[in-house]
Coordinates of C-alpha atoms in Angstrom, one line a residue:
M1074 CA -64.6 -11.5 30.5
S1075 CA -64.4 -15.3 30.6
M1076 CA -61.8 -18.1 31.2
N1077 CA -61.3 -18.9 27.6
S1078 CA -61.0 -15.6 26.7
L1079 CA -58.3 -14.6 28.7
I1080 CA -56.4 -17.7 27.7
L1081 CA -57.4 -16.9 24.2
T1082 CA -55.6 -12.9 24.7
G1083 CA -53.0 -14.3 27.0
L1084 CA -51.9 -16.7 24.1
C1085 CA -51.7 -14.2 22.0
L1086 CA -49.8 -11.3 23.7
C1087 CA -47.1 -14.0 23.5
S1088 CA -47.0 -14.8 20.6
V1089 CA -46.9 -11.0 19.4
A1090 CA -43.7 -10.7 22.0
F1091 CA -41.9 -13.8 21.0
V1092 CA -42.4 -13.0 17.3
S1093 CA -41.1 -9.4 18.3
C1094 CA -38.0 -11.1 19.6
H1095 CA -37.2 -13.3 16.9
D1096 CA -36.8 -10.2 14.2
A1097 CA -35.0 -8.4 16.4
K1098 CA -32.8 -11.3 17.0
A1099 CA -32.5 -11.3 13.2
E1100 CA -32.1 -8.5 12.3
K1101 CA -29.2 -7.7 15.0
D1102 CA -27.7 -11.3 13.4
S1103 CA -27.7 -9.6 9.8
S1104 CA -27.2 -6.2 11.3
E1105 CA -23.6 -8.4 12.6
S1106 CA -22.7 -10.2 9.3
S1107 CA -22.9 -7.4 7.3
Y1108 CA -20.4 -6.0 9.0
V1109 CA -17.8 -4.7 6.7
E1110 CA -14.8 -3.2 8.7
P1111 CA -14.8 1.8 8.3
R1112 CA -12.2 1.5 5.2
P1113 CA -9.0 4.1 7.2
D1114 CA -9.8 7.1 4.1
D1115 CA -7.5 9.8 5.4
E1116 CA -4.4 6.6 6.1
L1117 CA -4.8 5.9 2.2
K1118 CA -5.1 9.5 1.3
E1119 CA -1.8 9.5 2.7
L1120 CA -0.5 6.4 2.1
M1121 CA -1.2 7.7 -1.6
R1122 CA 0.4 11.2 -1.3
T1123 CA 3.0 9.5 0.1
L1124 CA 3.5 7.4 -2.6
S1125 CA 2.7 9.6 -5.4
E1126 CA 5.5 12.0 -4.1
N1127 CA 8.4 10.4 -4.0
D1128 CA 8.2 11.2 0.1
A1129 CA 10.2 8.4 1.3
P1130 CA 10.5 9.8 4.8
G1131 CA 7.1 9.6 5.4
F1132 CA 5.8 6.4 3.3
A1133 CA 8.7 4.9 6.3
S1134 CA 6.6 6.1 8.9
L1135 CA 3.4 4.2 7.7
C1136 CA 5.0 0.9 7.1
V1137 CA 5.2 -1.3 10.3
Y1138 CA 8.2 -4.0 10.4
P1139 CA 10.4 -5.9 9.3
I1140 CA 8.8 -5.9 5.6
A1141 CA 9.9 -8.4 4.0
R1142 CA 11.1 -9.0 0.6
P1143 CA 11.8 -11.8 -1.5
Y1144 CA 14.2 -14.4 -0.7
P1145 CA 17.9 -14.4 -1.1
L1146 CA 17.1 -10.1 -0.2
K1147 CA 16.5 -9.1 2.9
S1148 CA 14.3 -8.1 5.5
I1149 CA 13.9 -4.3 5.2
E1150 CA 13.9 -3.4 9.3
D1151 CA 13.3 0.0 10.5
S1152 CA 12.2 2.6 9.4
V1153 CA 15.6 4.0 8.6
S1154 CA 16.4 1.0 6.5
M1155 CA 12.6 1.9 4.1
V1156 CA 13.6 5.8 3.8
D1157 CA 17.7 4.3 2.0
Y1158 CA 15.6 1.0 0.4
F1159 CA 13.2 3.3 -1.1
P1160 CA 14.1 4.6 -3.8
I1161 CA 14.6 1.0 -5.6
I1162 CA 11.0 0.4 -4.3
A1163 CA 9.2 2.7 -5.6
D1164 CA 10.8 3.5 -8.4
E1165 CA 8.4 5.3 -11.2
A1166 CA 5.8 3.1 -12.4
L1167 CA 5.1 2.4 -8.7
R1168 CA 5.0 6.3 -8.3
D1169 CA 2.9 6.6 -11.6
Y1170 CA 0.1 3.6 -10.9
F1171 CA -0.6 5.8 -7.6
R1172 CA -0.7 8.4 -9.1
K1173 CA -3.3 7.9 -11.0
S1174 CA -5.0 5.2 -7.8
K1175 CA -8.8 6.5 -6.1
L1176 CA -9.4 6.5 -3.3
D1177 CA -12.6 4.2 -3.8
D1178 CA -10.3 1.6 -5.7
W1179 CA -9.3 0.9 -2.5
E1180 CA -10.9 -3.3 -1.1
K1181 CA -10.9 -4.9 2.5
Y1182 CA -9.3 -8.4 1.0
G1183 CA -9.2 -10.9 4.1
W1184 CA -7.6 -11.0 6.9
R1185 CA -4.7 -9.3 4.5
G1186 CA -6.4 -6.0 4.8
W1187 CA -6.9 -2.9 2.4
S1188 CA -5.6 -3.4 -1.7
V1189 CA -5.8 -1.2 -4.1
G1190 CA -6.5 -2.5 -8.1
D1191 CA -6.2 -5.9 -9.7
D1192 CA -2.6 -5.9 -8.8
R1193 CA -2.7 -5.2 -5.1
P1194 CA 0.8 -4.3 -5.1
L1195 CA 0.6 -3.4 -1.4
W1196 CA -0.9 -3.8 2.3
Y1197 CA -2.8 -1.8 5.0
D1198 CA -3.3 -2.9 7.8
D1199 CA -3.3 -0.5 10.8
G1200 CA -0.2 0.6 8.7
V1201 CA 1.7 -1.5 4.8
Q1202 CA 2.4 -4.2 6.1
I1203 CA 3.4 -6.1 2.9
I1204 CA 4.6 -5.7 0.2
D1205 CA 4.4 -7.3 -2.9
Y1206 CA 5.6 -5.3 -5.8
V1207 CA 9.0 -5.8 -7.0
S1208 CA 10.5 -3.2 -9.2
P1209 CA 12.5 -4.4 -11.9
A1210 CA 15.3 -3.0 -10.6
E1211 CA 15.1 -5.4 -7.0
S1212 CA 14.5 -8.1 -9.1
G1213 CA 17.9 -7.5 -10.7
L1214 CA 20.0 -8.1 -7.2
Q1215 CA 17.4 -10.7 -5.9
K1216 CA 19.3 -12.2 -9.4
I1217 CA 22.6 -11.5 -9.0
L1218 CA 22.3 -12.8 -5.3
A1219 CA 20.4 -15.9 -5.8
R1220 CA 23.1 -16.9 -8.2
E1221 CA 26.3 -16.5 -6.1
E1222 CA 24.5 -18.3 -3.0
I1223 CA 23.8 -21.3 -6.0
M1224 CA 27.2 -20.8 -6.9
S1225 CA 28.6 -21.5 -3.3
L1226 CA 27.2 -24.5 -3.1
A1227 CA 29.6 -27.2 -4.6
P1228 CA 29.2 -27.9 -8.6
E1229 CA 27.0 -30.7 -8.6
Y1230 CA 24.4 -29.1 -6.3
R1231 CA 23.8 -25.5 -8.7
D1232 CA 21.9 -26.8 -11.2
G1233 CA 18.7 -25.1 -12.7
W1234 CA 18.2 -24.5 -8.7
T1235 CA 16.8 -20.8 -7.2
P1236 CA 17.6 -20.0 -3.6
V1237 CA 14.2 -19.6 -1.2
M1238 CA 15.5 -19.4 2.0
T1239 CA 17.7 -20.2 4.5
L1240 CA 17.1 -21.9 8.1
L1241 CA 20.1 -21.5 10.9
E1242 CA 19.0 -24.2 14.1
M1243 CA 18.4 -22.1 17.1
D1244 CA 20.8 -24.4 20.0
G1245 CA 23.4 -25.4 17.9
D1246 CA 25.4 -25.3 14.6
K1247 CA 23.2 -27.0 12.0
V1248 CA 22.5 -24.3 8.7
F1249 CA 19.6 -25.7 6.4
R1250 CA 18.6 -23.9 2.4
I1251 CA 15.8 -24.6 0.8
D1252 CA 16.3 -24.8 -2.7
S1253 CA 13.5 -25.0 -5.8
K1254 CA 14.2 -26.4 -9.1
N1255 CA 10.8 -26.0 -12.2
D1256 CA 8.5 -28.4 -9.7
S1257 CA 11.0 -29.8 -7.6
Y1258 CA 12.4 -28.6 -4.2
R1259 CA 14.8 -30.1 -2.6
L1260 CA 16.5 -30.0 1.7
M1261 CA 19.4 -29.4 1.9
G1262 CA 21.0 -29.5 6.3
F1263 CA 25.1 -29.4 6.8
D1264 CA 26.1 -30.4 10.4
K1265 CA 28.3 -26.6 10.7
A1266 CA 29.0 -23.1 9.0
E1267 CA 32.2 -24.6 7.7
Q1268 CA 31.0 -27.5 5.6
T1269 CA 28.4 -25.3 3.7
K1270 CA 31.0 -25.8 1.1
D1271 CA 31.1 -29.4 1.1
N1272 CA 28.6 -32.0 0.4
P1273 CA 25.6 -31.8 3.2
S1274 CA 24.2 -34.4 5.7
I1275 CA 21.4 -34.4 5.2
M1276 CA 19.7 -34.3 1.3
L1277 CA 16.2 -34.6 0.2
I1278 CA 13.6 -34.0 -2.4
G1279 CA 10.2 -32.4 -2.0
S1280 CA 7.3 -30.5 -2.8
V1281 CA 5.8 -27.0 -1.7
S1282 CA 1.0 -27.4 -0.5
Y1283 CA -0.9 -24.9 -0.1
E1284 CA -3.2 -24.7 2.5
G1285 CA -6.2 -22.6 3.9
S1286 CA -7.5 -19.9 2.8
A1287 CA -4.8 -18.2 3.1
G1288 CA -2.1 -20.4 1.4
Y1289 CA -0.4 -21.6 4.3
A1290 CA 2.9 -22.9 2.9
N1291 CA 3.8 -26.2 3.3
Y1292 CA 6.9 -28.1 2.5
S1293 CA 7.4 -32.6 2.5
F1294 CA 10.5 -33.9 1.4
S1295 CA 12.3 -37.6 1.6
D1296 CA 14.7 -39.5 0.1
S1297 CA 15.3 -43.3 -1.5
T1298 CA 15.3 -44.9 2.1
G1299 CA 12.8 -43.6 3.0
T1300 CA 14.1 -40.6 5.3
T1301 CA 10.9 -37.9 5.9
A1302 CA 11.0 -34.5 6.1
D1303 CA 8.2 -31.6 7.2
F1304 CA 8.8 -28.8 7.6
T1305 CA 6.3 -25.4 7.8
P1306 CA 7.4 -21.6 7.7
D1307 CA 4.0 -19.9 7.9
T1308 CA 3.1 -20.9 12.1
E1309 CA 4.8 -18.8 15.0
P1310 CA 8.5 -19.4 16.2
P1311 CA 10.5 -20.8 16.8
L1312 CA 10.5 -22.6 13.1
R1313 CA 11.0 -26.3 13.7
I1314 CA 12.5 -28.8 10.8
V1315 CA 11.1 -32.6 11.5
I1316 CA 12.6 -35.6 10.9
K1317 CA 12.3 -39.1 9.8
N1318 CA 14.4 -41.8 9.2
P1319 CA 13.2 -45.2 9.4
A1320 CA 16.5 -46.8 11.5
Y1321 CA 16.1 -44.4 14.2
K1322 CA 12.4 -45.1 16.5
N1323 CA 12.8 -41.5 18.1
D1324 CA 12.3 -38.2 15.1
F1325 CA 15.0 -35.5 15.0
S1326 CA 13.4 -32.1 15.4
Y1327 CA 15.2 -29.1 14.5
D1328 CA 13.9 -25.3 15.8
V1329 CA 15.1 -23.6 12.9
R1330 CA 15.0 -19.2 12.3
Q1331 CA 15.2 -17.7 9.2
G1332 CA 18.4 -16.3 8.0
Y1333 CA 20.4 -15.5 5.1
W1334 CA 23.1 -17.8 3.0
R1335 CA 25.5 -14.9 2.5
D1336 CA 25.4 -14.3 6.2
V1337 CA 27.0 -18.3 7.1
L1338 CA 29.2 -17.7 4.2
K1339 CA 31.5 -14.9 6.1

């Protein structure tokens, strides 16, 4: 065989090898990009069973705590509390919803885990992480507690406002609260718990925006003097309220944790 023939043959073999490697890589990339996490069928079947059969201890054992409830309702901290609270959450409507659900109705929704149906009443990801369903009984309790909370404020701060959250300074005595009214929000700050029935030392009005695919909330407040405040609750602890006052060179930063107004009033 001539030298030219050898070179040509070598080039062909190299070309075939390159194409084969490229095809193998493309197949691997395609396989990885199309990977779907296996549905946890056994766990979801058990979850549906506990709800449809009104099995409070069984349901409680499948939850990841704490389970947040709409403020000013308190989070459910453990399985014992869940068993007690189960009749309020798991009313006949929710139980019937899961009696009629099928395993194939469950779908994966990104970072939130698995949920079922258009209503998506709860989310499962190695356990029940989120319960979005609010029963009529729970909604009624929420309204009662919200009214009590607003009525504890001085009269001029009550009309039309609904509580959103309470924030307690971690290394101090300050108490903050966020309330909503239509599309507006306000931040109120009190120097001590004993002063929460008086005028706040801080009061700013603002709005909330939602960022990213996860919809993280970001609150921004201001007043007529140019003072501003920012707070993002969906961050890793410690949560932080940052207040900027044009009269001072430095910002005021407060590390806070979420709390409950009715505990402050005790």
